[in-house]
XYZ file of C-alpha atoms in Angstrom:
389
model
C 0.000 0.000 0.000
C 1.364 3.409 -0.964
C 0.807 6.691 0.852
C 2.243 8.770 -2.012
C 0.377 12.091 -2.132
C -2.076 10.815 0.505
C -1.234 13.772 2.754
C 0.603 17.076 2.703
C 2.581 19.063 5.244
C 1.024 22.519 5.485
C 2.516 23.880 8.700
C 5.743 23.768 10.691
C 6.860 25.546 13.837
C 9.737 25.575 16.313
C 11.115 27.712 19.112
C 14.131 30.005 19.446
C 17.023 29.151 21.734
C 19.592 31.258 23.549
C 22.914 29.445 23.828
C 21.042 26.193 23.379
C 18.413 26.894 26.042
C 14.788 27.983 25.880
C 14.046 31.519 27.009
C 12.448 32.536 30.284
C 12.678 29.093 31.867
C 9.741 27.734 29.873
C 8.711 24.144 30.595
C 8.785 21.289 28.093
C 4.986 21.471 27.871
C 4.994 25.206 27.242
C 7.560 25.076 24.454
C 5.611 22.339 22.661
C 2.456 24.415 22.947
C 4.288 27.389 21.401
C 5.650 25.242 18.560
C 2.191 23.761 17.963
C 0.577 27.215 17.833
C 3.192 28.420 15.358
C 2.743 25.378 13.119
C -1.030 25.719 13.137
C -0.788 29.453 12.442
C 1.598 28.638 9.607
C -1.081 26.381 8.130
C -3.959 28.772 8.801
C -5.572 26.288 11.177
C -6.445 26.182 14.881
C -6.192 23.459 17.510
C -9.922 22.785 17.115
C -9.124 21.490 13.630
C -6.704 18.850 14.978
C -8.141 15.338 15.157
C -4.883 13.371 15.054
C -2.104 13.748 17.653
C 1.392 12.236 17.369
C 3.877 12.769 20.215
C 7.117 11.020 21.185
C 9.001 11.581 24.429
C 8.543 14.163 27.144
C 12.072 14.909 28.296
C 11.962 16.953 31.468
C 8.573 15.679 32.685
C 9.300 12.875 35.191
C 6.839 10.031 35.294
C 4.900 10.765 32.095
C 7.358 9.705 29.418
C 5.245 6.651 28.595
C 2.099 8.747 27.982
C 3.319 11.646 25.837
C 0.319 12.056 23.543
C -2.105 11.766 26.455
C -0.247 14.388 28.492
C 0.094 16.800 25.574
C -3.520 16.244 24.550
C -4.667 17.251 28.017
C -2.299 20.220 28.139
C -3.366 21.524 24.729
C -7.051 20.723 25.152
C -7.083 18.318 22.195
C -9.143 15.097 22.261
C -8.002 13.333 19.092
C -9.807 10.708 17.054
C -6.444 9.118 16.308
C -3.287 9.087 18.422
C 0.218 7.658 18.141
C 3.124 7.685 20.608
C 5.538 5.552 18.584
C 8.923 5.904 20.273
C 11.879 4.631 18.232
C 14.295 7.419 19.148
C 15.336 10.198 16.817
C 13.582 8.609 13.844
C 10.187 8.634 15.597
C 8.963 11.715 13.773
C 9.747 10.461 10.290
C 7.804 7.352 11.292
C 4.984 9.595 12.517
C 4.861 11.209 9.069
C 4.155 7.826 7.502
C 1.699 6.819 10.205
C -0.185 10.122 9.990
C -0.376 9.958 6.196
C -1.721 6.401 6.392
C -4.305 7.423 9.006
C -5.393 10.367 6.860
C -5.622 8.127 3.794
C -7.773 5.678 5.761
C -10.103 8.455 6.912
C -9.170 8.032 10.566
C -8.199 11.681 10.908
C -7.945 14.741 8.665
C -5.576 17.131 10.448
C -2.595 15.551 12.201
C -0.282 17.380 14.614
C 3.188 15.923 15.270
C 4.955 17.300 18.353
C 8.218 17.035 20.234
C 9.957 19.051 22.928
C 12.878 18.749 25.320
C 14.420 20.934 28.006
C 17.339 18.579 28.581
C 19.973 21.316 28.594
C 18.056 23.575 30.981
C 17.258 20.626 33.223
C 20.777 19.164 32.894
C 19.025 15.844 32.394
C 21.049 14.224 29.598
C 22.780 11.307 31.279
C 22.356 8.221 29.121
C 25.700 6.854 30.266
C 24.291 6.489 33.766
C 21.124 4.669 32.814
C 20.651 1.222 34.373
C 21.705 -1.800 32.325
C 18.475 -3.336 31.035
C 17.730 -6.046 28.511
C 20.777 -6.605 26.266
C 22.463 -3.427 27.570
C 23.469 -5.620 30.513
C 26.270 -6.839 28.255
C 27.557 -3.298 27.641
C 26.823 -0.782 30.385
C 28.466 -2.609 33.342
C 31.702 -2.881 31.400
C 32.031 0.854 30.859
C 30.818 1.422 27.316
C 29.811 5.109 27.187
C 26.298 5.496 25.833
C 25.651 6.477 23.182
C 29.079 7.833 22.111
C 30.913 4.564 22.719
C 28.578 2.628 20.459
C 29.034 5.092 17.607
C 32.791 5.028 18.170
C 32.729 1.252 17.707
C 30.971 1.701 14.366
C 33.487 4.366 13.345
C 36.444 2.132 14.216
C 34.951 -0.749 12.269
C 34.407 1.431 9.190
C 37.970 2.718 9.446
C 39.362 -0.806 9.786
C 37.261 -2.237 6.994
C 37.455 0.592 4.447
C 40.369 2.806 5.433
C 38.200 5.770 6.416
C 40.116 8.602 8.094
C 39.325 11.030 10.900
C 39.720 13.751 8.276
C 36.786 12.263 6.354
C 34.531 12.595 9.380
C 35.827 16.110 10.005
C 34.706 17.123 6.499
C 31.130 16.544 7.628
C 31.460 18.616 10.799
C 33.053 21.543 8.932
C 30.513 21.517 6.088
C 27.618 21.414 8.536
C 29.052 24.359 10.486
C 29.193 26.376 7.243
C 25.458 25.860 6.831
C 24.933 26.902 10.456
C 26.747 30.159 9.765
C 23.945 30.971 7.297
C 21.272 30.238 9.911
C 20.800 33.017 12.491
C 19.049 30.546 14.829
C 21.897 28.023 14.939
C 23.515 27.446 18.335
C 27.106 27.235 17.022
C 28.163 29.625 14.252
C 31.878 30.191 14.786
C 34.216 29.018 12.037
C 35.901 25.645 12.384
C 38.441 23.849 10.196
C 39.345 20.225 9.597
C 42.302 20.724 11.923
C 40.039 22.224 14.611
C 37.937 19.058 14.561
C 40.985 16.810 14.775
C 42.480 18.849 17.636
C 39.255 19.116 19.632
C 39.036 16.997 22.818
C 38.614 13.268 22.320
C 35.287 11.987 23.636
C 35.468 8.311 22.687
C 38.200 7.272 20.278
C 38.012 8.054 17.355
C 35.242 10.618 17.931
C 36.265 14.130 18.994
C 33.886 16.585 20.589
C 33.301 18.295 17.228
C 32.254 14.906 15.805
C 29.438 14.835 18.358
C 26.049 16.514 18.308
C 25.132 19.374 20.606
C 23.111 19.012 23.795
C 20.339 21.636 23.693
C 16.693 22.311 24.431
C 14.181 22.576 21.617
C 10.640 22.016 20.394
C 9.097 21.436 16.997
C 5.722 20.779 15.398
C 4.491 19.607 12.005
C 0.932 19.700 10.635
C -0.270 17.196 8.011
C -3.642 17.335 6.291
C -5.666 15.513 3.677
C -5.411 16.662 0.052
C -8.851 18.266 0.331
C -7.934 20.288 3.414
C -4.634 21.288 1.819
C -6.524 23.337 -0.776
C -7.697 25.777 1.910
C -4.510 26.109 3.944
C -2.355 29.228 4.118
C 0.853 27.780 2.647
C 1.438 25.701 -0.459
C 1.489 22.007 0.431
C 4.615 19.881 0.660
C 3.611 16.367 -0.356
C 4.599 13.054 1.179
C 6.018 11.164 -1.805
C 7.489 8.165 -0.022
C 8.257 6.810 3.434
C 9.868 3.752 4.970
C 10.897 2.639 8.443
C 12.962 -0.157 9.931
C 15.003 -1.193 12.955
C 17.661 -3.840 13.292
C 18.725 -4.018 16.968
C 18.624 -2.243 20.324
C 22.104 -2.504 21.819
C 25.169 -2.050 19.642
C 26.512 -5.555 20.316
C 23.486 -6.923 18.443
C 23.885 -4.721 15.344
C 24.092 -7.098 12.375
C 26.749 -5.022 10.588
C 28.469 -2.067 12.248
C 28.974 -0.411 8.852
C 25.401 -0.634 7.532
C 22.217 0.800 9.084
C 18.601 -0.167 8.491
C 18.337 2.904 6.229
C 19.233 0.389 3.523
C 15.739 -1.052 4.023
C 13.748 2.062 4.976
C 15.384 4.115 2.230
C 14.698 1.481 -0.425
C 11.004 1.475 0.454
C 10.819 5.269 0.444
C 12.489 5.545 -2.971
C 10.273 2.839 -4.450
C 7.111 4.459 -3.104
C 8.112 7.909 -4.322
C 9.086 6.601 -7.743
C 12.251 8.720 -7.831
C 15.953 7.996 -7.986
C 18.990 9.344 -6.155
C 19.705 11.869 -8.913
C 16.235 13.385 -8.442
C 16.999 14.462 -4.863
C 17.887 18.178 -4.608
C 19.011 18.136 -0.958
C 19.153 15.784 2.002
C 18.589 16.223 5.723
C 20.368 13.333 7.457
C 20.377 12.712 11.190
C 23.802 13.756 12.463
C 24.047 12.589 16.046
C 27.703 11.981 15.187
C 29.692 12.479 12.018
C 29.935 8.715 11.573
C 26.110 8.524 11.581
C 26.059 10.631 8.431
C 28.770 8.634 6.672
C 27.063 5.305 7.362
C 23.681 6.691 6.337
C 24.887 8.043 2.997
C 26.231 4.611 2.148
C 23.191 2.758 3.482
C 20.843 4.971 1.448
C 22.843 4.231 -1.688
C 24.135 7.710 -2.458
C 27.553 6.071 -2.680
C 28.896 2.537 -2.430
C 29.885 0.934 0.848
C 33.245 2.216 2.002
C 33.124 5.234 -0.323
C 31.499 7.664 2.105
C 34.813 9.339 2.926
C 35.505 10.109 -0.725
C 31.886 11.168 -1.247
C 32.057 14.016 1.297
C 35.598 15.187 0.462
C 36.424 18.764 -0.530
C 33.360 20.151 1.280
C 30.979 18.647 -1.246
C 28.066 18.861 1.210
C 28.747 22.479 2.264
C 27.095 25.623 0.846
C 28.150 25.882 -2.781
C 28.788 22.141 -3.046
C 26.839 19.902 -5.413
C 25.273 17.815 -2.619
C 23.500 20.137 -0.135
C 23.171 18.346 3.209
C 21.899 19.367 6.661
C 21.200 22.870 5.507
C 20.215 24.406 8.845
C 23.420 23.320 10.612
C 22.137 19.941 11.762
C 22.465 18.340 15.162
C 26.171 19.121 15.065
C 25.744 22.915 14.966
C 22.072 23.973 14.933
C 20.521 22.112 17.878
C 20.019 18.617 19.257
C 17.364 18.363 21.971
C 17.609 14.662 22.725
C 15.775 13.507 19.597
C 16.398 15.563 16.487
C 14.259 13.977 13.778
C 11.426 16.524 13.743
C 13.822 19.363 12.967
C 15.032 17.551 9.854
C 11.442 17.589 8.601
C 10.923 21.251 9.486
C 14.056 22.314 7.596
C 13.130 20.221 4.560
C 9.680 21.808 4.402
C 11.137 25.304 4.605
C 13.640 24.484 1.866
C 10.880 23.238 -0.427
C 8.878 26.392 0.245
C 11.869 28.601 -0.535
C 11.877 30.169 2.948
C 15.510 29.674 3.979
C 17.140 32.963 2.993
C 20.911 32.775 2.628
C 20.964 29.003 3.004
C 18.242 28.356 0.430
C 18.957 25.537 -2.025
C 18.123 26.867 -5.489
C 15.140 25.327 -7.261
C 14.643 22.694 -4.580
C 11.750 20.453 -5.592
C 12.453 17.107 -3.902
C 14.152 16.541 -0.560
C 15.055 13.435 1.426
C 14.878 13.270 5.223
C 16.466 10.455 7.222
C 15.953 9.959 10.934
C 18.098 7.634 13.041
C 17.279 6.506 16.575
C 18.951 4.672 19.432
C 22.484 3.432 18.773
C 22.125 3.233 14.995
C 19.090 1.124 15.917
C 16.118 2.519 13.995
C 15.689 4.534 10.816
C 12.874 6.184 8.936
C 13.188 7.880 5.569
C 10.737 10.404 4.116
C 10.868 11.834 0.612
C 9.061 15.163 0.237
C 8.171 17.178 -2.828
C 6.413 20.355 -3.894
C 4.117 21.045 -6.828
């Protein structure tokens, strides 16, 4: 079953940060409400129009993390006909796009609101390395594997051993992404960095330096999807869901089938097939960049280059402004923001690119964009291909 053109994104919204934190000590519920209001205003809709609610995670709200859509529904005064709290990490929101489009196609809802928010930096609550060893993590956490950086470092080492990838190759990604952030006035980090700066920055978990790692910030985002009929009456031109796929391969890193290949190989294949487009049709990509190695593995897994060729693919700042492969155009999780789970912000940036709303960082004549979310320790992926009329 295909959801191609079954739904359109008509509204997006997020919230400004100051040095990675929300202003005025706002709570995680408040910042999601602000993002939701902005997304609905963007679409020319109100919360009374919303009959589908999709929420993952409530970082900063102890005790309610397992009921995010219920809590946010109560807080916003929304009683949805359809609800989804799928939680597969940073790729949750790309999965929500597919789930919402399918629900709209089935007539289960007509206006879907996807929400996420985190105040992890303000609350100083990001401490995954101290979480208790549960399930298969019992084979990792007690023995000192830092989470999640240590798991990604293992994948990086394996790729280097198997294909000869260099630290300089990973640094290319960090530098290119920072150049995009310098064109985004809302990015958290905008100072200039070089390949050498990345290589000389403090080591976090060998071979990953601090500039190979995403930021730790607050943040909130919202996306509004509607049926094709409702899209005709909305304020902004629709951005259509052309294809979507999702997959997961493991939970803990020791169970990953292949440390150099993510499940984007499966989710991406389904998204491309559904959309009916090829790699050369994609004008820009927004790829989850929890770490530089995440990007390299994802590019290969999606088929933009062959396995082991990711380092050559990103060389000479190919993905930076002015390069022929625009990637992570708002500055990404490495330089823009990373509030625990970043996937919704990939979608928001892609929509703004397709609408031509990105100012200095606008990709010229952007008609089709690919968004890839990654969750856990390279555990889950979801790929969405978006297009405009």
